[in-house]
Coordinates of C-alpha atoms in Angstrom, one line a residue:
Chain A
X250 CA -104.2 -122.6 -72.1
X251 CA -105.4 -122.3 -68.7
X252 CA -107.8 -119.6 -67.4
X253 CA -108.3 -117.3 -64.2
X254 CA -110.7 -114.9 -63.2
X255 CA -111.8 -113.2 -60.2
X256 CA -114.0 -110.2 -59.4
X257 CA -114.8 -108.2 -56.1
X258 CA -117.9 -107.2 -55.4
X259 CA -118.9 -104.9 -52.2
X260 CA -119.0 -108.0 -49.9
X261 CA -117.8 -110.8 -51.5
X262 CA -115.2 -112.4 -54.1
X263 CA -116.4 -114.7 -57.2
X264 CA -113.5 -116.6 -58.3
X265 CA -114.0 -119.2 -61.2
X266 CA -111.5 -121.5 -63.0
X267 CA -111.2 -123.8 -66.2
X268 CA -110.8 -127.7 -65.7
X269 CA -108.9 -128.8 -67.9
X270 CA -105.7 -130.5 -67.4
X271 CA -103.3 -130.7 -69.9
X272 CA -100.5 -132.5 -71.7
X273 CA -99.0 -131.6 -75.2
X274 CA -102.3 -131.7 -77.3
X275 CA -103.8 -134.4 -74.7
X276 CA -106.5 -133.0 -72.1
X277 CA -105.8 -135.3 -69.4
X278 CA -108.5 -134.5 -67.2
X279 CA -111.9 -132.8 -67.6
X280 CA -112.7 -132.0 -64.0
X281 CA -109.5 -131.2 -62.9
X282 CA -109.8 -128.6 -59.6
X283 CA -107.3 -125.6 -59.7
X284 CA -108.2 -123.9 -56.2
X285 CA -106.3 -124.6 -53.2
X286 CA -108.2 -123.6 -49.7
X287 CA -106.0 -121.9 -47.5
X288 CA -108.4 -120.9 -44.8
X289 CA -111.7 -120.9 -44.1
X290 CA -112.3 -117.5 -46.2
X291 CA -109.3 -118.0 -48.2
X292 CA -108.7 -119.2 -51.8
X293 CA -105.8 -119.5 -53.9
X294 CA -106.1 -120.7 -57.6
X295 CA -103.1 -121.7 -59.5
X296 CA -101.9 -122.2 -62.8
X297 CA -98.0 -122.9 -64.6
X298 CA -95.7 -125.2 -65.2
X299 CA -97.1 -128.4 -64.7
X300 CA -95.6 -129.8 -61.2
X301 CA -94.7 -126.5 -59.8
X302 CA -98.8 -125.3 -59.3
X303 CA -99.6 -128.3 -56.9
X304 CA -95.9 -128.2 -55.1
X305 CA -96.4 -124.9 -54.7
X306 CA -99.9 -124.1 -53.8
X307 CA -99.5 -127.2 -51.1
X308 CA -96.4 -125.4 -49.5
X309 CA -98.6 -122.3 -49.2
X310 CA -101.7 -124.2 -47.8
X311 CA -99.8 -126.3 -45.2
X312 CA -97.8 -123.0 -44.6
X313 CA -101.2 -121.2 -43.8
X314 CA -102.2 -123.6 -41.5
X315 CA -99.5 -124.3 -39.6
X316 CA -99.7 -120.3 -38.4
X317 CA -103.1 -121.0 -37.2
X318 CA -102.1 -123.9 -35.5
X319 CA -99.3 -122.0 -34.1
X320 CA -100.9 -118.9 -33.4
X321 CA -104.5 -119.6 -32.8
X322 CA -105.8 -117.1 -35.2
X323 CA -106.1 -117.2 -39.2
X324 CA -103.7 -115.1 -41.8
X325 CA -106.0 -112.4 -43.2
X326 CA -106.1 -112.5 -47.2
X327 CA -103.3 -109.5 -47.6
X328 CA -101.0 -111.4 -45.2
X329 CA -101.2 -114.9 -46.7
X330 CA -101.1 -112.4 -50.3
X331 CA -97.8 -111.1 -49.0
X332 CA -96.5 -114.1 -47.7
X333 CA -96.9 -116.4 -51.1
X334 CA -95.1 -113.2 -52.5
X335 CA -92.7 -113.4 -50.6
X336 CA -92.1 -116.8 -51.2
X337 CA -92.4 -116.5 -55.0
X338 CA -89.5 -113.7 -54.8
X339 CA -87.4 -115.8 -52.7
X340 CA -87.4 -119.1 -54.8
X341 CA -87.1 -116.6 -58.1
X342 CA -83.2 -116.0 -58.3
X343 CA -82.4 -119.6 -56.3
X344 CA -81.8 -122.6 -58.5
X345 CA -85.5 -123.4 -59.1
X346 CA -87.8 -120.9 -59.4
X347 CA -91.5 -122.0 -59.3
X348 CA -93.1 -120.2 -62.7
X349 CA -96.7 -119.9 -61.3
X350 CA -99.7 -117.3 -61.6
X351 CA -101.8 -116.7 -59.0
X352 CA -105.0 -115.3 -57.8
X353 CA -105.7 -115.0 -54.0
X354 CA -109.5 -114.3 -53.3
X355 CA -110.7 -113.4 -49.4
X356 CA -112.3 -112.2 -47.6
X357 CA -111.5 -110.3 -44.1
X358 CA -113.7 -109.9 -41.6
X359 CA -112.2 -106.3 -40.7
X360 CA -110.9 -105.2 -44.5
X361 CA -113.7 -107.0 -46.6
X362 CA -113.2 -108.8 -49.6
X363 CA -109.9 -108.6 -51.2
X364 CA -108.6 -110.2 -55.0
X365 CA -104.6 -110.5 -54.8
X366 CA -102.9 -110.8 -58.9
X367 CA -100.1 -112.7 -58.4
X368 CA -97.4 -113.5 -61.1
X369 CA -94.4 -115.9 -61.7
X370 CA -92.0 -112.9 -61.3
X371 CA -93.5 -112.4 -58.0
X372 CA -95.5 -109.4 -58.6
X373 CA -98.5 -108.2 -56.3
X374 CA -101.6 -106.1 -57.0
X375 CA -104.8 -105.8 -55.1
X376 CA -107.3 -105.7 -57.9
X377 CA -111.3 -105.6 -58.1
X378 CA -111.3 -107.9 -60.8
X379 CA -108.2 -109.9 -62.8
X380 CA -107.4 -112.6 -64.8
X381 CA -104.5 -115.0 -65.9
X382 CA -104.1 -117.2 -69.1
X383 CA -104.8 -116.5 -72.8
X384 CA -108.1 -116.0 -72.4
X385 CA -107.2 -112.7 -69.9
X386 CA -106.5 -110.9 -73.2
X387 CA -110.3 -111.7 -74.7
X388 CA -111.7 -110.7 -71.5
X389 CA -110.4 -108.2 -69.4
X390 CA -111.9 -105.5 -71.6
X391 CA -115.4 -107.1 -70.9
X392 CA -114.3 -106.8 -67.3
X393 CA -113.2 -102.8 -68.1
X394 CA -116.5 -102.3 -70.0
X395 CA -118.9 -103.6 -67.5
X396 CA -117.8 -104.2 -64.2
X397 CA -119.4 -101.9 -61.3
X398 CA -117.7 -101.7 -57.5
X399 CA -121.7 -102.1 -56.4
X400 CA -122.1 -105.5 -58.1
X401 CA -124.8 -107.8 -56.8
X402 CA -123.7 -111.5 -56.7
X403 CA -126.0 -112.2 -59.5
X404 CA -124.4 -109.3 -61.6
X405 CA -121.2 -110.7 -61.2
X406 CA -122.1 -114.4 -62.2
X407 CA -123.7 -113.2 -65.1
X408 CA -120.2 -110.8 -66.0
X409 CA -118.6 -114.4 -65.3
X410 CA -120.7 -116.4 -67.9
X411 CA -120.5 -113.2 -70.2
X412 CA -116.9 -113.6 -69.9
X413 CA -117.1 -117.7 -70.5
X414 CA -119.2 -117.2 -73.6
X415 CA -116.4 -114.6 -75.4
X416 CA -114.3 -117.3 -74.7
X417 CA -116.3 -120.1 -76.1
X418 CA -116.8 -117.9 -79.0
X419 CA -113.5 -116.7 -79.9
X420 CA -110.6 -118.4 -78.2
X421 CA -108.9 -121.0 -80.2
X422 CA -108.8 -123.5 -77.4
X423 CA -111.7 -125.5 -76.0
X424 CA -112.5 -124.8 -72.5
X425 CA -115.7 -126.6 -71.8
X426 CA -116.5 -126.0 -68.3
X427 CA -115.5 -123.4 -65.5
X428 CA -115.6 -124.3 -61.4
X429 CA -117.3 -121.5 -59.7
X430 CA -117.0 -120.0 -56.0
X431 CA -118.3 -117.9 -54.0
X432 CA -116.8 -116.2 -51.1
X433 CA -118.0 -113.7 -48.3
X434 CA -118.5 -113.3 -44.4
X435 CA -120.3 -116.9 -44.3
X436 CA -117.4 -118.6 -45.9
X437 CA -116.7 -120.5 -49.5
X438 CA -119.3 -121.9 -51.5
X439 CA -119.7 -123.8 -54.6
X440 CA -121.2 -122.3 -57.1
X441 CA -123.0 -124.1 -60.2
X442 CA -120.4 -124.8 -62.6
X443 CA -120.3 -122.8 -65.7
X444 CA -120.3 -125.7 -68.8
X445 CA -121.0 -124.2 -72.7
X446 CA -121.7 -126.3 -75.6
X447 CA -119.6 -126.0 -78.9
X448 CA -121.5 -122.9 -80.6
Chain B
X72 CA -45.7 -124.0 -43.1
X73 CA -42.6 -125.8 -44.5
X74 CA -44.2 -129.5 -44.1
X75 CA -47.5 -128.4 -45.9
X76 CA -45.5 -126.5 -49.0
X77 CA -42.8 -129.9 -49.4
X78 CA -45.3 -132.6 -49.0
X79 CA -47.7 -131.2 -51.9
X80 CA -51.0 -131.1 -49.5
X81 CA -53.7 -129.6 -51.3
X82 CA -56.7 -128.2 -48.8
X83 CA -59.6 -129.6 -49.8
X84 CA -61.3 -126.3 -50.9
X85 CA -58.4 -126.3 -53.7
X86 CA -59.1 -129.3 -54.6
X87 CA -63.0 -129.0 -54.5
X88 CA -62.5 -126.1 -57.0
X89 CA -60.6 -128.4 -59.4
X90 CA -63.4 -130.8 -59.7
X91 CA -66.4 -128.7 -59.4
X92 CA -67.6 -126.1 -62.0
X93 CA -66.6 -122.6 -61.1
X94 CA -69.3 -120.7 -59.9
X95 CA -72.1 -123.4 -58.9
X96 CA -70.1 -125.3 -56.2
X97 CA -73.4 -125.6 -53.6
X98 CA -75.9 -128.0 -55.3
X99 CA -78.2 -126.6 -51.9
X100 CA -81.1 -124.5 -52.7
X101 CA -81.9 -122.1 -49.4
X102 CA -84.4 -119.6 -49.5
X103 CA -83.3 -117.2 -47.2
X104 CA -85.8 -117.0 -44.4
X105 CA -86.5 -119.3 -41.5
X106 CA -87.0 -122.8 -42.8
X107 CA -89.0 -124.0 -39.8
X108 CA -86.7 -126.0 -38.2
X109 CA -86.5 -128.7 -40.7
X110 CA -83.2 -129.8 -41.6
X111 CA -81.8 -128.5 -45.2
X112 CA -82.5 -131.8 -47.7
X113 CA -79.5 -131.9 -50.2
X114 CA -79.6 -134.5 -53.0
X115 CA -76.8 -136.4 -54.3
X116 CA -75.8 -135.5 -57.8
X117 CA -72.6 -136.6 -59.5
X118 CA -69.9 -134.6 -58.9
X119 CA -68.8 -132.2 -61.9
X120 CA -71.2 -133.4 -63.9
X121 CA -74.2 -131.1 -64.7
X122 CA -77.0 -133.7 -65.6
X123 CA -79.3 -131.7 -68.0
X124 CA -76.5 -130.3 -69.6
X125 CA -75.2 -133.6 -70.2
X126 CA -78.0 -135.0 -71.4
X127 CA -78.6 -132.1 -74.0
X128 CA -75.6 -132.9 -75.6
X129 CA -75.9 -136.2 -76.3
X130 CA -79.1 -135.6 -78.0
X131 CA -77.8 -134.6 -81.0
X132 CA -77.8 -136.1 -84.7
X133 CA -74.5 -136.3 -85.6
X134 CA -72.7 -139.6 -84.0
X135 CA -73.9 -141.4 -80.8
X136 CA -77.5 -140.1 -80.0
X137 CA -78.8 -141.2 -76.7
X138 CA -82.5 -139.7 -77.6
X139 CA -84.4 -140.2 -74.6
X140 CA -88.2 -141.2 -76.9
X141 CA -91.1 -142.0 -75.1
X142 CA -91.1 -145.1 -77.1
X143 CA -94.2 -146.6 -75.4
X144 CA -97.9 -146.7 -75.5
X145 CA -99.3 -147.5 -72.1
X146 CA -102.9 -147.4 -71.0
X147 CA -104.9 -147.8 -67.9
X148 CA -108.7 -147.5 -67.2
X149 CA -110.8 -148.0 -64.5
X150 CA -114.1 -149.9 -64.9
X151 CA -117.0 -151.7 -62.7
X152 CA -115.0 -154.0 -62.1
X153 CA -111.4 -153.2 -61.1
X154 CA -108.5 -151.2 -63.5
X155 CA -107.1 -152.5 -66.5
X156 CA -103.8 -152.0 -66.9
X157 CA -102.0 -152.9 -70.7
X158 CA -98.6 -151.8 -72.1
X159 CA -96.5 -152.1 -74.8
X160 CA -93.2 -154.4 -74.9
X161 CA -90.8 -152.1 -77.4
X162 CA -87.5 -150.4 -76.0
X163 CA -86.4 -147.9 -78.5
X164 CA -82.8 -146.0 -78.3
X165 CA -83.2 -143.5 -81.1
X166 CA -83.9 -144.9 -84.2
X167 CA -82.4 -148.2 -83.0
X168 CA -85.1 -150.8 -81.2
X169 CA -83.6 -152.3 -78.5
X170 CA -86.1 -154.6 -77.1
X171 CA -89.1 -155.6 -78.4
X172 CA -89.4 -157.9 -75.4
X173 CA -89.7 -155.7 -72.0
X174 CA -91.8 -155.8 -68.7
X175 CA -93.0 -152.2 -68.7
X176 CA -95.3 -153.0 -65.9
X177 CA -93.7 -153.4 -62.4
X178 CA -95.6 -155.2 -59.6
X179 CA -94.6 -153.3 -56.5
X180 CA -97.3 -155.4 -54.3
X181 CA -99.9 -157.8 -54.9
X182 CA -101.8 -154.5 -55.0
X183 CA -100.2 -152.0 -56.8
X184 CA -99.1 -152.0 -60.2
X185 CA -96.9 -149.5 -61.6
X186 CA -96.0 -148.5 -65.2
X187 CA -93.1 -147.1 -67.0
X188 CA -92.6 -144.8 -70.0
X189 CA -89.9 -142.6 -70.9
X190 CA -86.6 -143.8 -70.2
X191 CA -86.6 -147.4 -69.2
X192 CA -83.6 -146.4 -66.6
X193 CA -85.2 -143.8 -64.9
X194 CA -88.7 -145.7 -64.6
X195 CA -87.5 -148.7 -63.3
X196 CA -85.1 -147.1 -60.7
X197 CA -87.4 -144.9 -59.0
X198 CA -90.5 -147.6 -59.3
X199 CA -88.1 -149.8 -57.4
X200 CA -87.3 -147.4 -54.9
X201 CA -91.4 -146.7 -54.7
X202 CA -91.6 -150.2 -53.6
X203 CA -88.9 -150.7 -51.3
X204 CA -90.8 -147.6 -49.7
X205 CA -94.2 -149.0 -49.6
X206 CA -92.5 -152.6 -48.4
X207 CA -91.4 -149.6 -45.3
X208 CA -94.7 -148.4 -45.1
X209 CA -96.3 -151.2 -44.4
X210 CA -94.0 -152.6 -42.2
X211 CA -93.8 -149.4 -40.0
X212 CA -97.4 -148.5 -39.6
X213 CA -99.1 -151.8 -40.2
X214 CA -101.5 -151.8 -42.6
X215 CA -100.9 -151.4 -46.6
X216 CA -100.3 -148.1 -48.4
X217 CA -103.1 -146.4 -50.1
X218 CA -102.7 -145.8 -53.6
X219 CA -102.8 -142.0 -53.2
X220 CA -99.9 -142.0 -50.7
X221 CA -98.0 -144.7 -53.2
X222 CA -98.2 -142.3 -56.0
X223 CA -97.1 -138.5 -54.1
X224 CA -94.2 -140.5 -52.8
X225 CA -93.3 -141.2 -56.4
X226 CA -94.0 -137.7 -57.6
X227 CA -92.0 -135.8 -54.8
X228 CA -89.5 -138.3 -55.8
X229 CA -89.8 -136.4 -59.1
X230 CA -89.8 -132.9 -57.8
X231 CA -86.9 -133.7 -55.8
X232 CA -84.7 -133.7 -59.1
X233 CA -86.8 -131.0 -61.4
X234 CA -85.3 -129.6 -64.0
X235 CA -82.1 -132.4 -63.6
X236 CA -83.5 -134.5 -66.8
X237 CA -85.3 -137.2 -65.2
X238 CA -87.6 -138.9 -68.3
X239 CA -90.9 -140.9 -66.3
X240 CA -94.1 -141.4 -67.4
X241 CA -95.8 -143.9 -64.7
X242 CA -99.4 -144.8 -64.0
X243 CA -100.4 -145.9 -60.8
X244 CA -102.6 -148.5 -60.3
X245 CA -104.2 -150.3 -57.2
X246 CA -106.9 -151.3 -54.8
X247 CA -106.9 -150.0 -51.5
X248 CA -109.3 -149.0 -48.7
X249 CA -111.0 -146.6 -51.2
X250 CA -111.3 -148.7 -53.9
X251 CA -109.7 -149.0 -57.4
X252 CA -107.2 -146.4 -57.7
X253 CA -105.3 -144.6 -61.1
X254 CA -103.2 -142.1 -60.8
X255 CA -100.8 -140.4 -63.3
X256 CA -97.6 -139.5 -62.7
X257 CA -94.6 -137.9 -64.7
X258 CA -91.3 -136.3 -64.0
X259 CA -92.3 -132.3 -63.6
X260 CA -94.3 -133.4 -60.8
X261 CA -97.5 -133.9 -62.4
X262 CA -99.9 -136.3 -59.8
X263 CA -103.1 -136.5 -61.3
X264 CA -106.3 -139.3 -60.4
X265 CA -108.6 -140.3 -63.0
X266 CA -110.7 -142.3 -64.7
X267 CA -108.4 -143.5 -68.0
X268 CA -104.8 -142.7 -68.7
X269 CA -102.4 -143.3 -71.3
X270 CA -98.6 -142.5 -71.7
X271 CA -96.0 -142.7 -73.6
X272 CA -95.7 -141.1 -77.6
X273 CA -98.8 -143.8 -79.3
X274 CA -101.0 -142.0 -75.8
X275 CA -102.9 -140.4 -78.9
X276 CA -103.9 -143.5 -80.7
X277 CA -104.6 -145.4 -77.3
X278 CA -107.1 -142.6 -76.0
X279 CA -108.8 -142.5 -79.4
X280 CA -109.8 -146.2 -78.8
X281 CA -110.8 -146.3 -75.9
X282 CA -112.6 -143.6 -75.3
X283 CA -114.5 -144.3 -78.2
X284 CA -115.5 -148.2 -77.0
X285 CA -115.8 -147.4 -73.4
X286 CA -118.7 -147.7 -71.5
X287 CA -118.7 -147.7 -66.9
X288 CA -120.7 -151.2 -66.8
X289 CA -118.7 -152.9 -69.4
X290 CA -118.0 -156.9 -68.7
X291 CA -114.7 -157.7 -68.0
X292 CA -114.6 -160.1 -70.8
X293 CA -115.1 -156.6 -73.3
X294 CA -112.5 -154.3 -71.0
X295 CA -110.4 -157.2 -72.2
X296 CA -110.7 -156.8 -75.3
X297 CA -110.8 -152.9 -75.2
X298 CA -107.1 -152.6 -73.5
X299 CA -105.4 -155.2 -76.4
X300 CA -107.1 -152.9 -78.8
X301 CA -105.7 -149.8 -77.2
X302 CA -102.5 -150.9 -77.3
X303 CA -102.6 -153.3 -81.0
X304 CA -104.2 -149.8 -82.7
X305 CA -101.2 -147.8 -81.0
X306 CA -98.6 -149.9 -82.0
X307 CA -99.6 -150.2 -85.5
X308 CA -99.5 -146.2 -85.8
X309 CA -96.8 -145.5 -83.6
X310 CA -93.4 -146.8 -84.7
X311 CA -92.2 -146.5 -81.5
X312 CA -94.4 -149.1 -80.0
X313 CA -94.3 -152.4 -80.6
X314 CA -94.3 -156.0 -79.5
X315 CA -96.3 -157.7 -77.6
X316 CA -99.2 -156.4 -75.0
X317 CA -98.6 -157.5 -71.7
X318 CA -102.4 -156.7 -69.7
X319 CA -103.2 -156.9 -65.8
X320 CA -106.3 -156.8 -64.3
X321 CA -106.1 -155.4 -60.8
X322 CA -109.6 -156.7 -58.8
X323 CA -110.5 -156.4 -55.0
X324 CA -107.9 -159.3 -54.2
X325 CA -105.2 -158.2 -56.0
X326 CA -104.2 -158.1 -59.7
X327 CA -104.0 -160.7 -62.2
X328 CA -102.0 -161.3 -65.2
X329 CA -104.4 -161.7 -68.2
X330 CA -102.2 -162.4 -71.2
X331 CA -99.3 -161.5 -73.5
X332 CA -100.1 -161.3 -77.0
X333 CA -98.2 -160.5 -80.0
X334 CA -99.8 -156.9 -81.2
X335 CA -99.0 -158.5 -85.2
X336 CA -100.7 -161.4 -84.3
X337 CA -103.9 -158.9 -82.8
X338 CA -103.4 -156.5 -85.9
X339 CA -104.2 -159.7 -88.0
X340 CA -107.2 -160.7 -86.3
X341 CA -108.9 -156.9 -86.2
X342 CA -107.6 -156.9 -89.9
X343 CA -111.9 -157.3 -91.0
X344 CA -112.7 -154.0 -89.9
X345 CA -109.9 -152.0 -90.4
X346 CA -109.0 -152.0 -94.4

């Protein structure tokens, strides 16, 4: 139901998310927002079990800014990464496991940009491009077939909306418009949203 | 020792293990690295008893079914000029109706409203306990709570007991600092804000309606009229809703009650341009 997609690009991550909200058949919302800020160069975007993404994602944000608050200096991406791992594995085998996936887009001032795949089971992978949701299995491949490492923002949005239209086309559920952001050295920005028409 | 062996003492470990489950004796979930300081928050749960177990079993067919149906249809929207808040009256227990006479609609303040749907026990437990909070709230910090705050306290409420069985549907309604408020709430946790909700198993019918007929700069006269519809075209589809439509209006000053109309009675009157 839900969608995902991030892809690194030689100075920067484009992360972009559906918004819909859901219930049963109902779409509850139509502008629903699925990224959490963590930092001031960090993203995380969530999707699950309804109740679980929010608790979840909030733990991880206050978690993230209580170490700058402790420590005077920001988590880099891979450590916040490794930390919401680490936290996924530890609730896994306890009474209440929190069945989320995750993406984790940053971007370090020493490492770069960095895309973490996160999923329920708690697994981690540094990626240059993922996806979570249904709609991963219509567009990865156009992610296989056409991504480059030297991608120029542009490219990448363009890959992005490439990756939107498939979906419009051919998946069975209606995901009428995508958030959009951007993030490199100068922080996160909003990008235009993505919105498609029935075809 | 002799005394312990004659007098029949059982240490309370023995007789914990009689009562409890074997196995899950520790109703504590600990992750096992630091937990900042905080202390460890346990919950009370019945002892012995495993709620959603209990509850799966007594959903069956054969003999006493306590189905837990979302018997309802409530609906909230906000407009120009405030939120509109209408609900159905019918309390179903499986296939038997209960009520067809119930306040789904609890007025925590004279500005917040709160709905219930799901089972009527749960709802109106925790909604009660959401207003003996807020009655804290303001009488700690001094001002009234904001709708936003009103509603997470209701839906950690709800993550508190995940997974235990807990059956709420709420919509919380308001005017605070910010302005008219709405938010959803339900018992996996879900907190959402919006524009129009509806709950409950006629949610369907309601959100045809009213999305069809609504429009931002309606008068309050027609948002009137588009909440009884809501609800009167629900009921009539939904077997599980029923009875009368009990409507607030919640303004700048507070909410008002607006009316209470039989949904047959409504049905009758729309009758011209439905058949």
């Amino acid at each position: 139901m839900e969608y995902l997609i991030g892809i690194q690009g030689p100075d920067f991550v484009l992360v972009a998310a559906d918004n819909v909200a859901a219930s049963s058949i109902i779409q509850m919302k139509h502008d629903y927002d699925k990224m959490f800020k963590l930092s001031e160069k960090i993203l995380l975007l969530c999707v699950g079990e309804a109740g679980d993404t929010v608790q979840f994602a909030e733990y991880i944000q206050k978690n993230v800014q209580l170490y700058k608050m402790r420590n005077g200096y920001e988590l880099s991406p891979s450590a916040a990464a490794n930390f919401t791992r680490k936290n996924l594995a530890d609730y896994l085998r306890s009474r209440t496991p929190y069945h989320v996936n995750l993406l984790l887009a940053g971007y370090d001032d020493t490492d770069g940009p960095g895309l973490f795949y996160m999923d329920y089971l708690s697994s981690l992978a540094k990626a240059p491009f993922a996806a979570h949701g249904y709609g991963a299995f219509l567009t990865l491949s156009i992610l296989d077939r056409y991504y480059r490492p030297d991608l120029t923002r542009d490219e990448a949005v363009d890959l992005l909306k490439k990756c939107a239209e498939e979906l419009n086309k051919r998946f069975i559920l209606n995901l009428p418009s995508f958030t959009v952001r951007l993030i490199d050295k100068e922080g996160i920005r909003d990008l235009e949203k993505i919105t498609l028409g029935t075809k | 020792m002799a005394l312990f062996d004659v007098s029949g003492f059982k240490s309370y470990a023995e007789l914990r293990g009689q009562i409890l489950p074997a196995g899950r004796t520790h109703l504590v979930d600990r992750t096992n690295h630091y937990n900042f300081g905080t202390k460890t928050q346990e919950f009370s749960v019945p002892v012995g008893v495993d709620p959603s177990g209990f509850l799966k079993s007594c959903s069956s067919e054969d003999g006493v079914s306590i189905d837990l149906n979302h018997g309802t249809t409530t609906l909230a929207f906000k407009f120009r000029h405030g939120v509109i808040v209408a609900v159905d009256s019918r309390a179903s227990a499986g296939r038997y109706l209960a009520s067809n006479d119930v306040n789904k609609v609890i007025e925590i303040n004279p500005y917040l409203l709160g709905t219930m749907s799901g089972s009527a026990a749960d709802c109106q437990y925790w909604e009660r306990l959401l207003a003996k909070e807020c009655r804290l709230y303001r009488l700690r910090n001094n001002h009234r709570i904001s709708v936003a705050a009103a509603s997470k306290l209701l839906s950690n409420m709800m993550l508190g007991y995940r997974g235990m069985g807990l059956s709420v549907g709420s919509m919380i309604c308001g005017w605070d600092k910010q302005g008219p408020g709405l938010y959803y709430v339900d018992d996996n946790g879900t907190r959402l804000s919006g524009r129009m909700f509806s709950t409950g198993c006629g949610n369907s019918y309601a959100y045809g309606v009213v999305d069809s007929g609504y429009r931002e700069d309606m008068t309050v006269e027609e948002a009137y009229d588009l909440g009884r519809r809501g609800i009167a075209h629900a009921t009539h589809r939904d077997a599980y809703s029923g009875g009368v439509v009990n409507m607030y209006h919640m303004q700048e000053d507070g909410w008002i009650k607006v009316c209470k109309e039989d949904v047959s009675e409504l049905i009758h009157r729309y009758r011209k341009g439905m058949f």
